[in-house]
Amino acid sequence: MSPSDEPLQTAPEAAAPRDSGRITRGWVAPAIIGSALLMQTLNATVIVNALPAMAETFGVEPLRLNVAITVYMLSAAVFLPLSAWLADRFGARRVFLASIVLYAVGSMACGLAPDFWSLIAARFIQGAAGATMMPVGRLILLRSTPKSELVGALSVVTMPALLGPVVGPVVGGAIVTFADWRWIFFMNLPIAAAGLFLVRRYIPEVRAEAPTPVDIPGILLTGLGLAALIFAFESLGAEAVSPWRVAGLLALGALSLGAYGRHARRTPHAVVDLSIFRKPTFNAATVGGAFMRTAMGANPFLLAMLLQVSFGLSAFAAGTMTFISAAGALAMKTAAPPILRRFGFRTVLLVNAVIVGVSFMSYALFRPDWPHWAIMAILGVGGFFRSLQFTALNGMAYAEIEPPEMSRAAITSSMVQQLVQAVGIGLAASLLHLLMTLHGETRLTAEVVAPAFVACGLFTMISMLWFVRLSKDAGDEMNGRAPKG
């Protein structure tokens, strides 16, 4: 996940809302923003379980309903670069409220969709709203929270969002089994109504003092580049998409982003400020952290293939097992800030990269005759330590970012995360096809899927090449750690 009526000030003063009696710091504001983000994570989790039922309603093949997921990601990629300018121009709080309303409208349209193409159009609306909701919500925290409190605030903001993967498989299975799939979209409406009330009452309005002009060419180039790359990686391993088309999309994405790089060097108000990658903490958290996020993007897909296809478990049974990973992640959120204060970002990121990598590799040992409690225990421990790594990466990324740079930093981080999620799924699908060929198998087995988890673990550890170059006190301002000497 990555994240504005007063001019941008220093963090403590900017945090004060119009009514000074309202509580906007501590856990209240992050929890409210995180609860709004719950709509996205919950919806993303439950829709997968509903695809077969939705396909039956519309009279199409279930595989074709994957477009409902892909079009959301494509819409988010197109509108994501615009969110920073919107927040600076109109205020982050106002844009956040508008995103909640638009997401609710898109959800209602999905639930009422009479045919396949109406559903796709409604998912496009959802994706546009989601593109601004998450980065702008994070931006509100970045601009209204002192740096020394930011790690704790980012931990709190992800707690409600983590409930999506925890309850999503169970809720989605129950809705599809005992009710109608349309309720997976309608259940967003009360969450949106509560979010609107709480955001208006408790969240401060912060915006940049002098919003920069909108960078239309930059938005078009980054949007086209991200959309092409995401669609290409989503299509990897899909028999319906020819390799030439995938290669063409990859080339289009690379050319578009390359053209943006040249555009950004001669444009003072470029939508994505590439110079922030020269800051060691942001570079390590964003580029180095991308290796872990790629593996994390692949992990749910690989687990679904292992437990449902290889082991033959039902979607509901597999969901009740894998939710423990999100439960472990939720448990870590309260422990992460004191751990980071005690050991510092560099040490935590280096040591935990090994732990996270080994946890991925341990999934390769799963076999159908293993007791379910043993699999759940390993998944829970893995989720616990991955959550610590995410908290460290999300917090350290903004250690050297100055207030005027916050909006572009938040958007840049969100764009990278959006891209690597698609990369992870696409690479995992291609790797499984390759492993099936090498094993001479026509279906997925535990022996076929196991090496993919080992590859994920090793891929995660590549991030250490960035973390080891950090100074020992990197990011200490973010966690309130007392400087040495």
Short mmCIF file of C-alpha atoms in Angstrom, two decimals:
data_model
loop_
_atom_site.label_atom_id
_atom_site.label_comp_id
_atom_site.label_asym_id
_atom_site.label_seq_id
_atom_site.Cartn_x
_atom_site.Cartn_y
_atom_site.Cartn_z
CA MET A 1 0.00 0.00 0.00
CA SER A 2 1.48 3.36 -0.27
CA PRO A 3 -0.35 7.09 0.71
CA SER A 4 -4.78 18.15 1.24
CA ASP A 5 -7.95 24.26 3.66
CA GLU A 6 -4.45 25.35 5.14
CA PRO A 7 -1.15 25.94 3.31
CA LEU A 8 1.53 23.36 3.87
CA GLN A 9 3.29 23.97 7.19
CA THR A 10 5.57 22.02 9.42
CA ALA A 11 4.06 18.70 10.38
CA PRO A 12 2.77 19.44 13.89
CA GLU A 13 1.07 22.69 12.89
CA ALA A 14 -0.33 21.26 9.64
CA ALA A 15 -1.86 18.45 11.63
CA ALA A 16 -4.29 20.75 13.41
CA PRO A 17 -7.80 20.64 11.96
CA ARG A 18 -10.24 23.49 11.89
CA ASP A 19 -11.59 22.41 15.28
CA SER A 20 -8.62 22.07 17.58
CA GLY A 21 -10.66 19.89 19.95
CA ARG A 22 -10.78 17.10 17.44
CA ILE A 23 -8.30 14.29 17.75
CA THR A 24 -6.30 14.00 14.55
CA ARG A 25 -3.02 12.56 15.76
CA GLY A 26 -2.10 9.33 17.48
CA TRP A 27 -4.03 6.36 16.16
CA VAL A 28 -7.34 8.03 15.25
CA ALA A 29 -6.51 9.63 11.88
CA PRO A 30 -4.41 6.68 10.61
CA ALA A 31 -7.15 4.23 11.63
CA ILE A 32 -9.81 6.27 9.79
CA ILE A 33 -7.72 6.45 6.62
CA GLY A 34 -6.93 2.74 6.89
CA SER A 35 -10.62 1.91 7.29
CA ALA A 36 -11.37 3.67 4.01
CA LEU A 37 -8.63 1.62 2.35
CA LEU A 38 -10.34 -1.50 3.73
CA MET A 39 -12.80 -1.24 0.84
CA GLN A 40 -10.01 -1.80 -1.66
CA THR A 41 -8.25 -4.70 0.03
CA LEU A 42 -11.49 -6.47 0.91
CA ASN A 43 -12.89 -6.08 -2.59
CA ALA A 44 -9.66 -7.26 -4.22
CA THR A 45 -9.73 -10.41 -2.08
CA VAL A 46 -13.37 -11.41 -2.37
CA ILE A 47 -13.80 -10.82 -6.11
CA VAL A 48 -11.54 -13.76 -6.96
CA ASN A 49 -13.89 -16.18 -5.21
CA ALA A 50 -16.87 -14.69 -7.04
CA LEU A 51 -15.53 -14.91 -10.61
CA PRO A 52 -17.11 -18.32 -11.47
CA ALA A 53 -20.53 -17.20 -10.20
CA MET A 54 -20.24 -13.89 -12.05
CA ALA A 55 -19.30 -15.72 -15.25
CA GLU A 56 -22.36 -17.93 -14.92
CA THR A 57 -24.62 -14.88 -14.50
CA PHE A 58 -23.25 -13.18 -17.61
CA GLY A 59 -22.96 -16.37 -19.69
CA VAL A 60 -19.20 -16.10 -20.34
CA GLU A 61 -16.22 -18.32 -19.63
CA PRO A 62 -14.78 -17.86 -16.10
CA LEU A 63 -11.33 -17.14 -17.55
CA ARG A 64 -12.77 -14.16 -19.40
CA LEU A 65 -13.78 -12.60 -16.08
CA ASN A 66 -10.09 -12.06 -15.33
CA VAL A 67 -10.59 -8.91 -17.41
CA ALA A 68 -12.57 -7.53 -14.44
CA ILE A 69 -9.35 -7.66 -12.39
CA THR A 70 -7.02 -6.51 -15.16
CA VAL A 71 -9.15 -3.49 -16.14
CA TYR A 72 -9.08 -2.30 -12.51
CA MET A 73 -5.28 -2.39 -12.48
CA LEU A 74 -5.07 -0.69 -15.87
CA SER A 75 -7.42 2.11 -14.77
CA ALA A 76 -5.42 2.59 -11.58
CA ALA A 77 -2.19 2.79 -13.60
CA VAL A 78 -3.64 5.45 -15.91
CA PHE A 79 -5.00 7.71 -13.15
CA LEU A 80 -2.33 7.18 -10.49
CA PRO A 81 0.12 9.80 -11.88
CA LEU A 82 -2.66 12.41 -11.76
CA SER A 83 -3.36 11.96 -8.04
CA ALA A 84 -0.39 14.05 -6.79
CA TRP A 85 -1.41 17.10 -8.82
CA LEU A 86 -5.07 16.71 -7.78
CA ALA A 87 -4.06 16.60 -4.09
CA ASP A 88 -1.82 19.68 -4.44
CA ARG A 89 -4.37 21.61 -6.47
CA PHE A 90 -7.62 20.81 -4.65
CA GLY A 91 -6.43 19.56 -1.24
CA ALA A 92 -5.64 15.99 -0.22
CA ARG A 93 -8.61 15.66 2.15
CA ARG A 94 -11.05 16.85 -0.52
CA VAL A 95 -9.61 14.46 -3.11
CA PHE A 96 -9.67 11.61 -0.58
CA LEU A 97 -13.37 12.25 0.10
CA ALA A 98 -14.11 12.38 -3.63
CA SER A 99 -12.25 9.08 -4.09
CA ILE A 100 -14.40 7.39 -1.45
CA VAL A 101 -17.58 8.66 -3.15
CA LEU A 102 -16.40 7.57 -6.59
CA TYR A 103 -15.36 4.14 -5.29
CA ALA A 104 -18.80 3.69 -3.74
CA VAL A 105 -20.47 4.72 -7.01
CA GLY A 106 -18.31 2.25 -8.92
CA SER A 107 -19.13 -0.49 -6.40
CA MET A 108 -22.86 0.11 -6.76
CA ALA A 109 -22.53 0.06 -10.53
CA CYS A 110 -20.69 -3.28 -10.33
CA GLY A 111 -23.42 -4.76 -8.15
CA LEU A 112 -26.16 -3.54 -10.50
CA ALA A 113 -24.33 -4.44 -13.74
CA PRO A 114 -26.80 -6.10 -16.16
CA ASP A 115 -24.12 -7.52 -18.48
CA PHE A 116 -20.41 -8.23 -18.84
CA TRP A 117 -19.39 -4.93 -20.44
CA SER A 118 -21.34 -2.89 -17.87
CA LEU A 119 -19.33 -4.67 -15.19
CA ILE A 120 -16.05 -3.88 -16.96
CA ALA A 121 -17.01 -0.18 -17.21
CA ALA A 122 -17.91 -0.10 -13.52
CA ARG A 123 -14.60 -1.75 -12.58
CA PHE A 124 -12.81 0.97 -14.57
CA ILE A 125 -14.53 3.56 -12.34
CA GLN A 126 -13.44 1.65 -9.25
CA GLY A 127 -9.86 1.55 -10.48
CA ALA A 128 -9.82 5.32 -11.13
CA ALA A 129 -11.05 5.94 -7.57
CA GLY A 130 -8.59 3.45 -6.09
CA ALA A 131 -5.71 5.14 -7.94
CA THR A 132 -6.17 8.28 -5.84
CA MET A 133 -7.52 6.82 -2.60
CA MET A 134 -4.44 4.96 -1.41
CA PRO A 135 -1.61 7.40 -2.33
CA VAL A 136 -3.61 10.47 -1.28
CA GLY A 137 -4.54 8.84 2.04
CA ARG A 138 -0.85 8.16 2.64
CA LEU A 139 -0.01 11.72 1.59
CA ILE A 140 -2.35 13.11 4.27
CA LEU A 141 -0.39 11.18 6.89
CA LEU A 142 2.98 12.25 5.49
CA ARG A 143 2.03 15.93 5.62
CA SER A 144 0.21 15.92 8.96
CA THR A 145 2.40 13.61 11.07
CA PRO A 146 5.82 14.44 12.57
CA LYS A 147 8.52 12.21 11.15
CA SER A 148 9.29 10.73 14.55
CA GLU A 149 5.71 9.41 14.74
CA LEU A 150 5.36 8.33 11.12
CA VAL A 151 6.37 4.68 11.50
CA GLY A 152 3.69 4.15 14.13
CA ALA A 153 1.11 6.02 12.04
CA LEU A 154 1.89 3.95 8.95
CA SER A 155 1.61 0.79 11.04
CA VAL A 156 -1.84 1.83 12.27
CA VAL A 157 -3.07 2.86 8.82
CA THR A 158 -2.43 -0.62 7.44
CA MET A 159 -4.20 -2.49 10.24
CA PRO A 160 -7.77 -2.04 8.93
CA ALA A 161 -6.54 -2.60 5.37
CA LEU A 162 -5.01 -5.93 6.45
CA LEU A 163 -8.44 -7.11 7.56
CA GLY A 164 -9.30 -7.46 3.86
CA PRO A 165 -6.99 -10.45 3.27
CA VAL A 166 -7.91 -11.86 6.72
CA VAL A 167 -11.69 -11.93 6.31
CA GLY A 168 -11.90 -11.68 2.51
CA PRO A 169 -11.67 -15.41 1.66
CA VAL A 170 -14.25 -16.33 4.31
CA VAL A 171 -16.61 -13.45 3.55
CA GLY A 172 -16.31 -13.92 -0.20
CA GLY A 173 -16.95 -17.65 0.03
CA ALA A 174 -19.95 -17.15 2.28
CA ILE A 175 -21.50 -14.46 0.05
CA VAL A 176 -21.10 -16.50 -3.12
CA THR A 177 -22.31 -19.70 -1.46
CA PHE A 178 -25.25 -18.45 0.60
CA ALA A 179 -26.27 -15.15 -1.05
CA ASP A 180 -25.62 -13.40 -4.37
CA TRP A 181 -22.22 -12.35 -5.70
CA ARG A 182 -23.50 -8.78 -6.16
CA TRP A 183 -23.29 -8.29 -2.38
CA ILE A 184 -19.48 -8.34 -2.55
CA PHE A 185 -19.82 -4.88 -4.11
CA PHE A 186 -22.83 -3.65 -2.13
CA MET A 187 -21.01 -4.27 1.19
CA ASN A 188 -18.65 -1.40 0.27
CA LEU A 189 -21.47 1.13 0.62
CA PRO A 190 -21.77 1.20 4.44
CA ILE A 191 -17.96 1.26 4.73
CA ALA A 192 -17.89 4.26 2.36
CA ALA A 193 -20.66 6.05 4.31
CA ALA A 194 -18.78 5.60 7.60
CA GLY A 195 -15.53 6.71 5.96
CA LEU A 196 -17.10 9.91 4.61
CA PHE A 197 -18.44 10.88 8.04
CA LEU A 198 -15.18 10.13 9.89
CA VAL A 199 -12.87 11.76 7.32
CA ARG A 200 -14.96 14.95 7.28
CA ARG A 201 -14.95 15.10 11.08
CA TYR A 202 -11.41 14.11 12.01
CA ILE A 203 -9.01 14.35 9.04
CA PRO A 204 -7.20 17.70 8.49
CA GLU A 205 -6.96 19.46 5.16
CA VAL A 206 -3.39 19.99 3.95
CA ARG A 207 -2.15 21.13 0.56
CA ALA A 208 0.98 22.48 -1.02
CA GLU A 209 1.55 26.25 -0.74
CA ALA A 210 2.08 26.69 -4.50
CA PRO A 211 0.73 23.79 -6.58
CA THR A 212 2.81 23.10 -9.66
CA PRO A 213 1.27 23.19 -13.15
CA VAL A 214 -0.23 19.92 -14.30
CA ASP A 215 2.25 17.88 -16.31
CA ILE A 216 -0.03 16.54 -19.05
CA PRO A 217 2.73 14.96 -21.21
CA GLY A 218 4.24 13.32 -18.13
CA ILE A 219 0.89 11.94 -17.00
CA LEU A 220 0.19 10.54 -20.48
CA LEU A 221 3.63 8.94 -20.80
CA THR A 222 3.68 7.40 -17.31
CA GLY A 223 0.06 6.28 -17.57
CA LEU A 224 0.64 4.64 -20.95
CA GLY A 225 3.91 3.07 -19.82
CA LEU A 226 2.47 1.64 -16.60
CA ALA A 227 -0.69 0.38 -18.32
CA ALA A 228 1.28 -1.35 -21.07
CA LEU A 229 3.72 -2.99 -18.65
CA ILE A 230 0.99 -4.11 -16.24
CA PHE A 231 -1.09 -5.61 -19.05
CA ALA A 232 2.00 -7.32 -20.46
CA PHE A 233 3.01 -8.90 -17.16
CA GLU A 234 -0.61 -9.86 -16.40
CA SER A 235 -0.67 -11.63 -19.79
CA LEU A 236 2.50 -13.67 -19.23
CA GLY A 237 1.63 -17.34 -19.29
CA ALA A 238 -1.85 -16.70 -20.66
CA GLU A 239 -2.43 -18.85 -23.74
CA ALA A 240 -5.02 -16.42 -25.09
CA VAL A 241 -2.38 -13.70 -25.55
CA SER A 242 0.32 -14.28 -28.14
CA PRO A 243 3.99 -13.86 -27.15
CA TRP A 244 4.36 -11.21 -29.87
CA ARG A 245 1.59 -9.12 -28.33
CA VAL A 246 3.20 -9.41 -24.90
CA ALA A 247 6.56 -8.40 -26.37
CA GLY A 248 4.91 -5.44 -28.11
CA LEU A 249 3.32 -4.29 -24.86
CA LEU A 250 6.63 -4.61 -23.01
CA ALA A 251 8.35 -2.56 -25.74
CA LEU A 252 5.61 0.08 -25.65
CA GLY A 253 5.85 0.33 -21.86
CA ALA A 254 9.64 0.59 -21.90
CA LEU A 255 9.63 3.21 -24.67
CA SER A 256 6.95 5.28 -22.92
CA LEU A 257 8.78 5.29 -19.59
CA GLY A 258 12.09 5.96 -21.36
CA ALA A 259 10.51 8.94 -23.13
CA TYR A 260 9.22 10.11 -19.75
CA GLY A 261 12.75 9.96 -18.35
CA ARG A 262 13.95 12.36 -21.04
CA HIS A 263 10.86 14.55 -20.49
CA ALA A 264 11.42 14.67 -16.73
CA ARG A 265 15.03 15.86 -17.04
CA ARG A 266 13.93 19.04 -18.85
CA THR A 267 10.63 19.64 -17.01
CA PRO A 268 10.85 21.34 -13.57
CA HIS A 269 7.32 20.25 -12.60
CA ALA A 270 7.44 16.68 -13.89
CA VAL A 271 4.71 14.50 -12.38
CA VAL A 272 7.31 12.01 -11.08
CA ASP A 273 10.47 13.61 -9.73
CA LEU A 274 13.19 11.11 -10.64
CA SER A 275 15.77 13.03 -8.58
CA ILE A 276 14.31 11.61 -5.37
CA PHE A 277 15.81 8.27 -6.30
CA ARG A 278 19.19 9.85 -5.47
CA LYS A 279 18.16 9.89 -1.81
CA PRO A 280 19.61 6.66 -0.33
CA THR A 281 16.67 5.83 1.95
CA PHE A 282 14.02 6.34 -0.74
CA ASN A 283 16.07 4.45 -3.30
CA ALA A 284 16.64 1.50 -0.99
CA ALA A 285 13.01 1.35 0.14
CA THR A 286 11.55 1.73 -3.35
CA VAL A 287 14.00 -0.02 -5.67
CA GLY A 288 15.45 -2.51 -3.20
CA GLY A 289 12.03 -3.11 -1.66
CA ALA A 290 10.60 -3.83 -5.12
CA PHE A 291 12.25 -7.27 -5.06
CA MET A 292 10.34 -8.29 -1.96
CA ARG A 293 7.12 -6.74 -3.25
CA THR A 294 7.48 -8.70 -6.48
CA ALA A 295 7.77 -11.93 -4.52
CA MET A 296 4.80 -10.87 -2.41
CA GLY A 297 2.77 -10.29 -5.57
CA ALA A 298 3.53 -13.84 -6.67
CA ASN A 299 2.93 -15.48 -3.28
CA PRO A 300 -0.91 -15.51 -3.11
CA PHE A 301 -1.09 -16.82 -6.68
CA LEU A 302 1.44 -19.59 -5.98
CA LEU A 303 -0.28 -20.59 -2.74
CA ALA A 304 -3.64 -20.77 -4.53
CA MET A 305 -2.12 -23.02 -7.21
CA LEU A 306 -0.45 -25.21 -4.58
CA LEU A 307 -3.36 -25.61 -2.17
CA GLN A 308 -6.28 -25.66 -4.60
CA VAL A 309 -4.86 -27.21 -7.77
CA SER A 310 -2.03 -29.39 -6.43
CA PHE A 311 -3.54 -30.40 -3.08
CA GLY A 312 -7.16 -30.37 -4.30
CA LEU A 313 -8.51 -28.17 -1.50
CA SER A 314 -11.65 -26.12 -2.06
CA ALA A 315 -11.34 -22.35 -2.36
CA PHE A 316 -13.04 -21.95 1.02
CA ALA A 317 -10.71 -24.47 2.71
CA ALA A 318 -7.61 -22.87 1.16
CA GLY A 319 -8.85 -19.42 2.18
CA THR A 320 -9.34 -20.45 5.80
CA MET A 321 -5.72 -21.69 5.83
CA THR A 322 -4.02 -18.75 4.11
CA PHE A 323 -5.86 -16.07 6.13
CA ILE A 324 -3.50 -16.88 9.01
CA SER A 325 -0.70 -15.18 7.04
CA ALA A 326 -2.62 -11.88 7.11
CA ALA A 327 -3.43 -12.47 10.79
CA GLY A 328 0.31 -12.78 11.49
CA ALA A 329 0.91 -9.56 9.57
CA LEU A 330 -1.75 -7.82 11.64
CA ALA A 331 -0.14 -9.00 14.88
CA MET A 332 3.24 -7.55 13.85
CA LYS A 333 1.90 -4.01 13.40
CA THR A 334 2.03 -3.25 17.12
CA ALA A 335 5.49 -4.80 17.51
CA ALA A 336 7.18 -3.14 14.52
CA PRO A 337 7.75 0.41 15.92
CA PRO A 338 9.61 -0.71 19.09
CA ILE A 339 11.67 -3.21 17.07
CA LEU A 340 12.73 -0.46 14.67
CA ARG A 341 13.56 1.91 17.56
CA ARG A 342 15.68 -0.77 19.19
CA PHE A 343 17.68 -1.99 16.18
CA GLY A 344 17.31 0.69 13.46
CA PHE A 345 16.13 0.39 9.87
CA ARG A 346 19.34 -0.95 8.33
CA THR A 347 19.76 -3.86 10.74
CA VAL A 348 16.09 -4.80 10.66
CA LEU A 349 15.91 -4.72 6.85
CA LEU A 350 19.07 -6.81 6.40
CA VAL A 351 18.28 -9.50 8.98
CA ASN A 352 14.60 -9.63 8.16
CA ALA A 353 15.28 -9.96 4.42
CA VAL A 354 16.93 -13.29 5.19
CA ILE A 355 14.07 -14.38 7.47
CA VAL A 356 11.46 -13.43 4.88
CA GLY A 357 13.38 -15.16 2.09
CA VAL A 358 13.72 -18.36 4.13
CA SER A 359 10.01 -18.25 5.00
CA PHE A 360 9.16 -18.19 1.28
CA MET A 361 11.48 -21.12 0.66
CA SER A 362 9.90 -23.11 3.48
CA TYR A 363 6.61 -23.17 1.54
CA ALA A 364 8.36 -25.48 -0.92
CA LEU A 365 8.28 -28.18 1.77
CA PHE A 366 4.47 -28.27 1.96
CA ARG A 367 2.95 -31.60 0.95
CA PRO A 368 -0.67 -32.84 0.78
CA ASP A 369 -0.21 -35.12 3.80
CA TRP A 370 1.01 -32.30 6.06
CA PRO A 371 -1.35 -31.45 8.92
CA HIS A 372 -3.18 -28.20 8.24
CA TRP A 373 -2.11 -26.70 11.56
CA ALA A 374 1.56 -27.05 10.56
CA ILE A 375 1.02 -25.26 7.24
CA MET A 376 -0.96 -22.53 9.00
CA ALA A 377 1.76 -22.06 11.62
CA ILE A 378 4.44 -21.53 8.96
CA LEU A 379 2.20 -19.18 6.99
CA GLY A 380 1.48 -17.19 10.16
CA VAL A 381 5.17 -16.78 11.00
CA GLY A 382 5.92 -15.75 7.41
CA GLY A 383 3.17 -13.13 7.45
CA PHE A 384 4.46 -11.79 10.77
CA PHE A 385 7.98 -11.07 9.48
CA ARG A 386 6.86 -9.84 6.05
CA SER A 387 4.73 -7.26 7.84
CA LEU A 388 7.81 -6.02 9.72
CA GLN A 389 9.67 -5.63 6.42
CA PHE A 390 6.78 -3.71 4.84
CA THR A 391 6.53 -1.40 7.85
CA ALA A 392 10.26 -0.68 7.73
CA LEU A 393 10.22 -0.04 3.97
CA ASN A 394 7.16 2.21 4.10
CA GLY A 395 8.56 4.26 6.98
CA MET A 396 12.15 4.62 5.84
CA ALA A 397 11.16 5.69 2.31
CA TYR A 398 10.25 9.19 3.51
CA ALA A 399 13.15 9.79 5.90
CA GLU A 400 14.95 12.24 3.55
CA ILE A 401 11.89 13.56 1.72
CA GLU A 402 11.22 17.27 2.29
CA PRO A 403 7.63 18.59 2.61
CA PRO A 404 7.45 20.00 -0.96
CA GLU A 405 8.51 16.58 -2.29
CA MET A 406 5.98 14.52 -0.33
CA SER A 407 3.26 14.32 -2.98
CA ARG A 408 5.56 13.16 -5.75
CA ALA A 409 7.34 10.73 -3.44
CA ALA A 410 4.04 9.17 -2.36
CA ILE A 411 2.86 8.82 -5.96
CA THR A 412 6.18 7.45 -7.17
CA SER A 413 6.19 4.83 -4.43
CA SER A 414 2.59 3.83 -5.25
CA MET A 415 3.40 3.54 -8.97
CA VAL A 416 6.31 1.21 -8.30
CA GLN A 417 4.20 -0.92 -5.97
CA GLN A 418 1.39 -1.13 -8.54
CA LEU A 419 3.82 -2.26 -11.21
CA VAL A 420 5.74 -4.85 -9.21
CA GLN A 421 2.52 -6.49 -8.02
CA ALA A 422 1.62 -7.23 -11.64
CA VAL A 423 5.20 -8.27 -12.38
CA GLY A 424 5.10 -10.80 -9.54
CA ILE A 425 1.91 -12.48 -10.74
CA GLY A 426 3.04 -12.55 -14.38
CA LEU A 427 6.48 -13.97 -13.59
CA ALA A 428 4.96 -16.59 -11.27
CA ALA A 429 2.57 -17.79 -14.00
CA SER A 430 5.39 -17.99 -16.55
CA LEU A 431 7.65 -19.80 -14.08
CA LEU A 432 4.98 -22.42 -13.38
CA HIS A 433 4.54 -23.05 -17.11
CA LEU A 434 8.30 -23.47 -17.47
CA LEU A 435 8.52 -25.82 -14.48
CA MET A 436 5.66 -27.95 -15.83
CA THR A 437 7.54 -28.29 -19.12
CA LEU A 438 10.81 -29.19 -17.41
CA HIS A 439 9.05 -31.80 -15.23
CA GLY A 440 7.12 -33.20 -18.18
CA GLU A 441 3.85 -32.67 -16.32
CA THR A 442 0.47 -31.73 -17.75
CA ARG A 443 -0.89 -30.46 -14.44
CA LEU A 444 0.43 -28.69 -11.39
CA THR A 445 1.87 -30.85 -8.62
CA ALA A 446 3.62 -29.99 -5.36
CA GLU A 447 6.94 -30.90 -6.99
CA VAL A 448 6.27 -28.44 -9.83
CA VAL A 449 5.24 -25.53 -7.61
CA ALA A 450 7.91 -26.00 -4.92
CA PRO A 451 10.87 -24.53 -6.91
CA ALA A 452 8.83 -21.38 -7.54
CA PHE A 453 8.76 -20.67 -3.80
CA VAL A 454 12.54 -21.14 -3.63
CA ALA A 455 12.90 -18.64 -6.48
CA CYS A 456 10.70 -16.17 -4.57
CA GLY A 457 12.90 -16.50 -1.49
CA LEU A 458 16.10 -15.91 -3.42
CA PHE A 459 14.54 -12.99 -5.32
CA THR A 460 13.60 -11.36 -2.00
CA MET A 461 17.20 -11.48 -0.76
CA ILE A 462 18.44 -9.43 -3.74
CA SER A 463 17.08 -6.40 -1.85
CA MET A 464 19.98 -6.75 0.60
CA LEU A 465 22.31 -5.24 -2.03
CA TRP A 466 20.50 -1.92 -1.47
CA PHE A 467 20.06 -2.23 2.30
CA VAL A 468 23.71 -2.99 3.05
CA ARG A 469 24.75 0.38 1.54
CA LEU A 470 22.63 2.35 4.01
CA SER A 471 24.27 4.16 6.90
CA LYS A 472 23.74 2.63 10.34
CA ASP A 473 21.58 5.57 11.42
CA ALA A 474 19.54 5.71 8.20
CA GLY A 475 15.96 6.76 8.93
CA ASP A 476 16.43 7.13 12.70
CA GLU A 477 14.44 10.38 12.61
CA MET A 478 11.41 8.37 11.49
CA ASN A 479 11.22 6.06 14.49
CA GLY A 480 12.27 8.41 17.28
CA ARG A 481 15.52 6.51 17.79
CA ALA A 482 18.03 8.52 19.79
CA PRO A 483 21.11 9.44 17.74
CA LYS A 484 24.39 7.92 18.87
CA GLY A 485 27.22 10.11 19.99
#
